XYZ file of C-alpha atoms in Angstrom:
314
model
C 0.000 0.000 0.000
C 1.090 3.564 -0.576
C 2.881 5.599 2.077
C 0.918 8.464 3.541
C 2.548 11.868 3.433
C 1.122 15.327 4.123
C 1.253 17.968 1.408
C -0.256 21.416 1.065
C -2.797 21.913 -1.703
C -0.922 23.644 -4.518
C -0.502 23.969 -8.234
C 3.018 25.119 -8.974
C 4.370 25.020 -12.531
C 1.627 22.586 -13.526
C 2.182 20.250 -10.578
C -0.713 19.301 -8.326
C -0.055 18.113 -4.803
C -2.556 15.727 -3.261
C -4.617 16.853 -0.311
C -5.083 14.556 2.662
C -8.766 14.208 1.661
C -7.790 13.096 -1.846
C -5.254 10.642 -0.478
C -7.828 9.176 1.901
C -10.377 8.761 -0.901
C -7.740 7.077 -3.046
C -7.186 4.542 -0.284
C -10.825 3.462 -0.560
C -10.464 3.209 -4.326
C -7.359 1.016 -4.104
C -9.009 -1.276 -1.583
C -11.945 -2.000 -3.905
C -10.547 -5.060 -5.661
C -13.832 -6.062 -7.260
C -13.892 -3.451 -10.009
C -14.010 -4.786 -13.588
C -11.372 -2.459 -14.941
C -8.428 -3.236 -12.682
C -6.265 -6.244 -11.988
C -4.343 -6.070 -8.719
C -4.766 -2.333 -8.415
C -3.427 -2.080 -4.839
C 0.015 -3.147 -6.008
C 0.790 -0.338 -8.443
C 4.440 -0.283 -7.469
C 4.870 3.397 -6.641
C 4.182 5.740 -3.778
C 0.837 7.462 -4.338
C 2.096 10.992 -4.908
C 4.604 9.837 -7.509
C 1.992 7.658 -9.191
C -0.454 10.577 -9.363
C 2.143 12.919 -10.876
C 3.045 10.333 -13.535
C -0.632 9.713 -14.300
C -1.280 13.449 -14.626
C 1.722 13.896 -16.928
C 0.497 11.015 -19.096
C -3.009 12.494 -19.199
C -1.632 15.842 -20.311
C 0.290 14.139 -23.115
C -2.884 12.406 -24.290
C -4.902 15.627 -24.211
C -2.145 17.507 -26.061
C -2.199 14.833 -28.778
C -6.002 15.032 -29.068
C -5.829 18.836 -29.305
C -3.087 18.618 -31.940
C -5.174 16.279 -34.084
C -8.312 18.394 -33.640
C -6.924 21.929 -34.057
C -10.261 23.414 -35.094
C -12.167 21.960 -32.146
C -13.408 24.422 -29.536
C -15.530 22.092 -27.404
C -18.132 23.549 -25.070
C -18.950 20.209 -23.458
C -16.514 17.304 -23.082
C -17.419 13.831 -21.833
C -14.987 11.170 -20.692
C -16.493 7.690 -20.595
C -14.864 5.584 -17.890
C -13.154 8.492 -16.145
C -11.878 6.374 -13.212
C -10.169 8.701 -10.700
C -10.603 11.673 -13.005
C -7.008 12.421 -13.988
C -7.797 12.716 -17.705
C -10.624 15.094 -16.880
C -8.233 17.293 -14.888
C -5.978 17.523 -17.934
C -8.933 18.179 -20.246
C -10.198 20.957 -17.997
C -6.766 22.580 -17.873
C -6.429 22.471 -21.660
C -10.007 23.604 -22.342
C -10.748 25.942 -19.398
C -13.971 27.287 -20.908
C -15.447 23.810 -21.486
C -17.864 21.916 -19.284
C -15.893 18.717 -18.603
C -17.845 15.702 -17.329
C -16.488 12.341 -16.201
C -18.772 9.285 -16.300
C -17.625 6.349 -14.180
C -19.485 3.304 -12.771
C -17.312 2.870 -9.672
C -18.395 5.102 -6.783
C -14.998 4.878 -5.054
C -13.303 6.234 -8.186
C -15.849 9.043 -8.460
C -15.122 10.023 -4.865
C -11.399 10.295 -5.653
C -12.159 12.323 -8.795
C -14.334 14.751 -6.857
C -11.555 15.292 -4.331
C -9.021 15.850 -7.102
C -11.358 18.336 -8.775
C -11.328 20.458 -5.615
C -7.583 20.844 -6.075
C -8.072 22.599 -9.422
C -9.689 25.824 -8.312
C -12.099 27.060 -10.982
C -13.166 25.798 -13.425
C -13.558 22.238 -12.172
C -14.608 19.083 -13.989
C -17.687 17.310 -12.651
C -18.171 13.589 -12.142
C -21.108 11.230 -11.946
C -21.733 7.518 -11.582
C -23.001 5.870 -14.710
C -22.213 3.538 -17.587
C -21.504 4.109 -21.247
C -24.439 1.936 -22.294
C -26.819 4.535 -20.824
C -25.197 7.978 -20.894
C -27.310 10.351 -18.762
C -26.977 13.290 -21.158
C -29.261 14.739 -23.793
C -28.948 13.840 -27.454
C -26.507 15.964 -29.456
C -25.233 17.752 -26.343
C -21.497 16.868 -26.360
C -18.711 18.245 -28.560
C -15.864 15.892 -27.625
C -15.872 12.370 -26.152
C -12.778 10.712 -24.730
C -12.817 6.929 -24.173
C -9.305 5.829 -23.299
C -8.583 2.154 -22.497
C -12.175 1.667 -21.328
C -14.131 0.135 -24.207
C -12.593 -3.300 -23.497
C -14.147 -3.201 -20.004
C -17.767 -2.341 -20.877
C -20.642 -4.818 -20.993
C -21.752 -4.000 -24.556
C -19.258 -2.396 -26.954
C -21.809 -1.724 -29.695
C -24.281 -0.097 -27.311
C -21.629 2.189 -25.816
C -20.562 3.418 -29.244
C -24.204 3.851 -30.248
C -24.695 6.001 -27.136
C -21.625 8.045 -28.054
C -23.198 8.749 -31.424
C -26.483 9.715 -29.777
C -25.023 12.352 -27.432
C -22.444 13.724 -29.889
C -23.335 16.931 -31.706
C -23.007 17.042 -35.504
C -19.385 17.902 -36.143
C -18.378 16.568 -32.718
C -15.405 14.264 -32.215
C -14.493 11.043 -30.387
C -11.062 9.895 -29.285
C -10.997 6.155 -28.568
C -8.008 4.096 -27.429
C -7.929 0.441 -26.415
C -5.806 -2.697 -26.600
C -5.978 -4.535 -29.895
C -6.767 -8.191 -29.291
C -5.418 -9.202 -32.660
C -2.010 -8.511 -31.109
C -0.674 -11.539 -29.193
C -0.306 -9.858 -25.817
C -2.903 -9.165 -23.129
C -1.717 -5.855 -21.607
C -3.587 -5.955 -18.278
C -2.127 -9.260 -17.109
C 0.967 -8.790 -19.298
C 0.744 -12.250 -20.798
C 1.488 -13.492 -24.297
C -1.168 -15.517 -26.039
C -3.531 -15.682 -29.002
C -6.636 -13.668 -28.003
C -8.271 -14.215 -31.401
C -8.567 -17.911 -30.553
C -10.773 -17.102 -27.576
C -10.646 -16.810 -23.813
C -10.115 -20.507 -22.976
C -6.677 -20.428 -24.601
C -5.991 -17.022 -23.076
C -6.753 -18.484 -19.627
C -4.393 -21.353 -20.355
C -1.693 -18.862 -21.337
C -2.259 -17.028 -18.042
C -1.768 -20.252 -16.068
C 1.381 -21.147 -17.976
C 2.802 -17.676 -17.315
C 2.170 -17.669 -13.578
C -0.962 -15.495 -13.531
C -3.405 -18.085 -12.190
C -4.685 -15.789 -9.422
C -5.688 -13.155 -11.985
C -7.405 -15.426 -14.496
C -10.859 -14.298 -13.331
C -10.054 -10.795 -14.570
C -10.100 -12.097 -18.144
C -13.774 -13.090 -17.880
C -15.140 -9.560 -18.186
C -12.842 -8.346 -20.966
C -14.238 -7.564 -24.384
C -11.574 -8.760 -26.840
C -11.963 -5.768 -29.131
C -10.452 -5.701 -32.603
C -10.275 -3.050 -35.339
C -13.108 -4.747 -37.200
C -15.417 -4.768 -34.174
C -14.788 -1.099 -33.388
C -15.110 0.047 -36.988
C -18.309 -1.946 -37.478
C -19.728 -0.276 -34.372
C -18.742 3.179 -35.616
C -20.508 2.560 -38.905
C -23.626 1.266 -37.151
C -23.716 4.486 -35.112
C -23.442 6.602 -38.259
C -19.960 7.877 -37.347
C -17.073 8.494 -39.705
C -13.661 7.484 -38.383
C -9.911 7.548 -38.923
C -7.553 4.794 -37.835
C -4.817 6.884 -36.186
C -2.357 3.980 -35.980
C -1.138 4.462 -39.546
C -0.595 8.180 -38.969
C 1.218 7.481 -35.708
C 3.437 4.821 -37.269
C 4.517 7.174 -40.039
C 5.311 9.873 -37.485
C 7.296 7.402 -35.382
C 9.414 6.649 -38.445
C 10.069 10.368 -38.806
C 10.935 10.508 -35.069
C 8.071 12.986 -34.544
C 5.923 10.833 -32.271
C 6.698 9.538 -28.809
C 6.062 5.895 -27.935
C 5.223 4.945 -24.350
C 5.101 1.195 -24.846
C 6.435 -1.354 -27.290
C 9.775 0.374 -27.783
C 10.961 -2.664 -29.750
C 8.205 -2.002 -32.292
C 9.465 1.554 -32.638
C 13.029 0.280 -33.144
C 11.778 -2.141 -35.808
C 9.902 0.645 -37.622
C 13.005 2.828 -37.688
C 15.060 -0.075 -39.027
C 12.485 -0.863 -41.740
C 12.405 2.820 -42.645
C 16.139 2.766 -43.257
C 15.589 -0.224 -45.553
C 12.904 1.714 -47.409
C 10.112 -0.800 -46.790
C 8.496 0.607 -43.634
C 5.485 2.171 -45.355
C 4.743 -1.103 -47.132
C 4.987 -3.078 -43.868
C 2.844 -0.543 -41.976
C 0.186 -0.620 -44.695
C 0.080 -4.409 -44.554
C -0.082 -4.442 -40.737
C -2.964 -1.957 -40.740
C -4.857 -3.918 -43.392
C -4.690 -7.153 -41.358
C -5.124 -5.443 -37.980
C -1.793 -6.600 -36.565
C -0.609 -3.822 -34.237
C -0.626 -3.394 -30.439
C -3.234 -0.708 -29.736
C -6.426 0.684 -31.186
C -6.354 4.455 -31.713
C -9.288 6.099 -33.452
C -10.696 9.520 -34.084
C -14.372 9.377 -34.984
C -16.732 12.140 -35.985
C -20.451 12.825 -36.098
C -21.033 14.092 -39.647
C -22.518 17.537 -40.144
C -26.142 17.713 -41.179
C -26.999 18.728 -44.768
C -28.202 22.067 -43.414
C -24.879 22.684 -41.658
C -22.944 21.711 -44.769
C -25.066 24.087 -46.853
C -24.550 26.874 -44.331
C -20.801 26.220 -44.328
C -20.796 26.392 -48.123
C -22.556 29.760 -48.065
C -20.033 31.119 -45.566
C -17.147 29.801 -47.649
């Protein structure tokens, strides 16, 4: 368990220090081992304050990437589905201070942590509520930007969640979705190698063979999402989409994109680029779905009236 240290509430040079109330709430969150989205969460390997600072830095990197890819977006309302302890929402609120940022999370202990963290922000603050992506408690066409980062694999019904995203998203609104790709032969939560496409029985066997017997139950709830499943769901919801993995791979080859995981893949891409065959290999990998993570930007198309109005303005 994390050490307990006392810090003053402060934001200095972008750093937030945890209050004692936030730290106490986080203890309740860590002790709730029954949540679907976490495997062995109490053993995160770092002291809480350090872990929080790293999580906040990672969240800011994600938000900066989303903002870079959506330079024209000026969202008034932002929704994060599966906001957990709210760190992404803190980063979203800091980057879009005029937006109404809302975190939706089914676990009450995580919502309590998020609410305590929000108090550390001053104004404006993100808000948080308990709920699930299959039944988003917001009006139709009321959200400009949806963030769903490493959550869609934990929901009960992938198609229904994406359908709900399409319902609440305004025409012209955007979605950022990230998740593991279960075409790739590694399960990232348990950190085991296997063949997810062949089903959970073999994945459970792989867990046993790799010393993860105590965590096998965690696999039961996972949705083994693939590019084809996500893209089919986007189309069913009437959303257009871009597979960001190809763009990211090309930027990695140009050394313009950071890579947090799978450094060996990055090294391989750079090597293939020197051989002059990287673009061919990347195109093939994208076409067959063989890459570690799903990264998508989706969009709710403008209505004919909005397109006509835009044409008149142009």
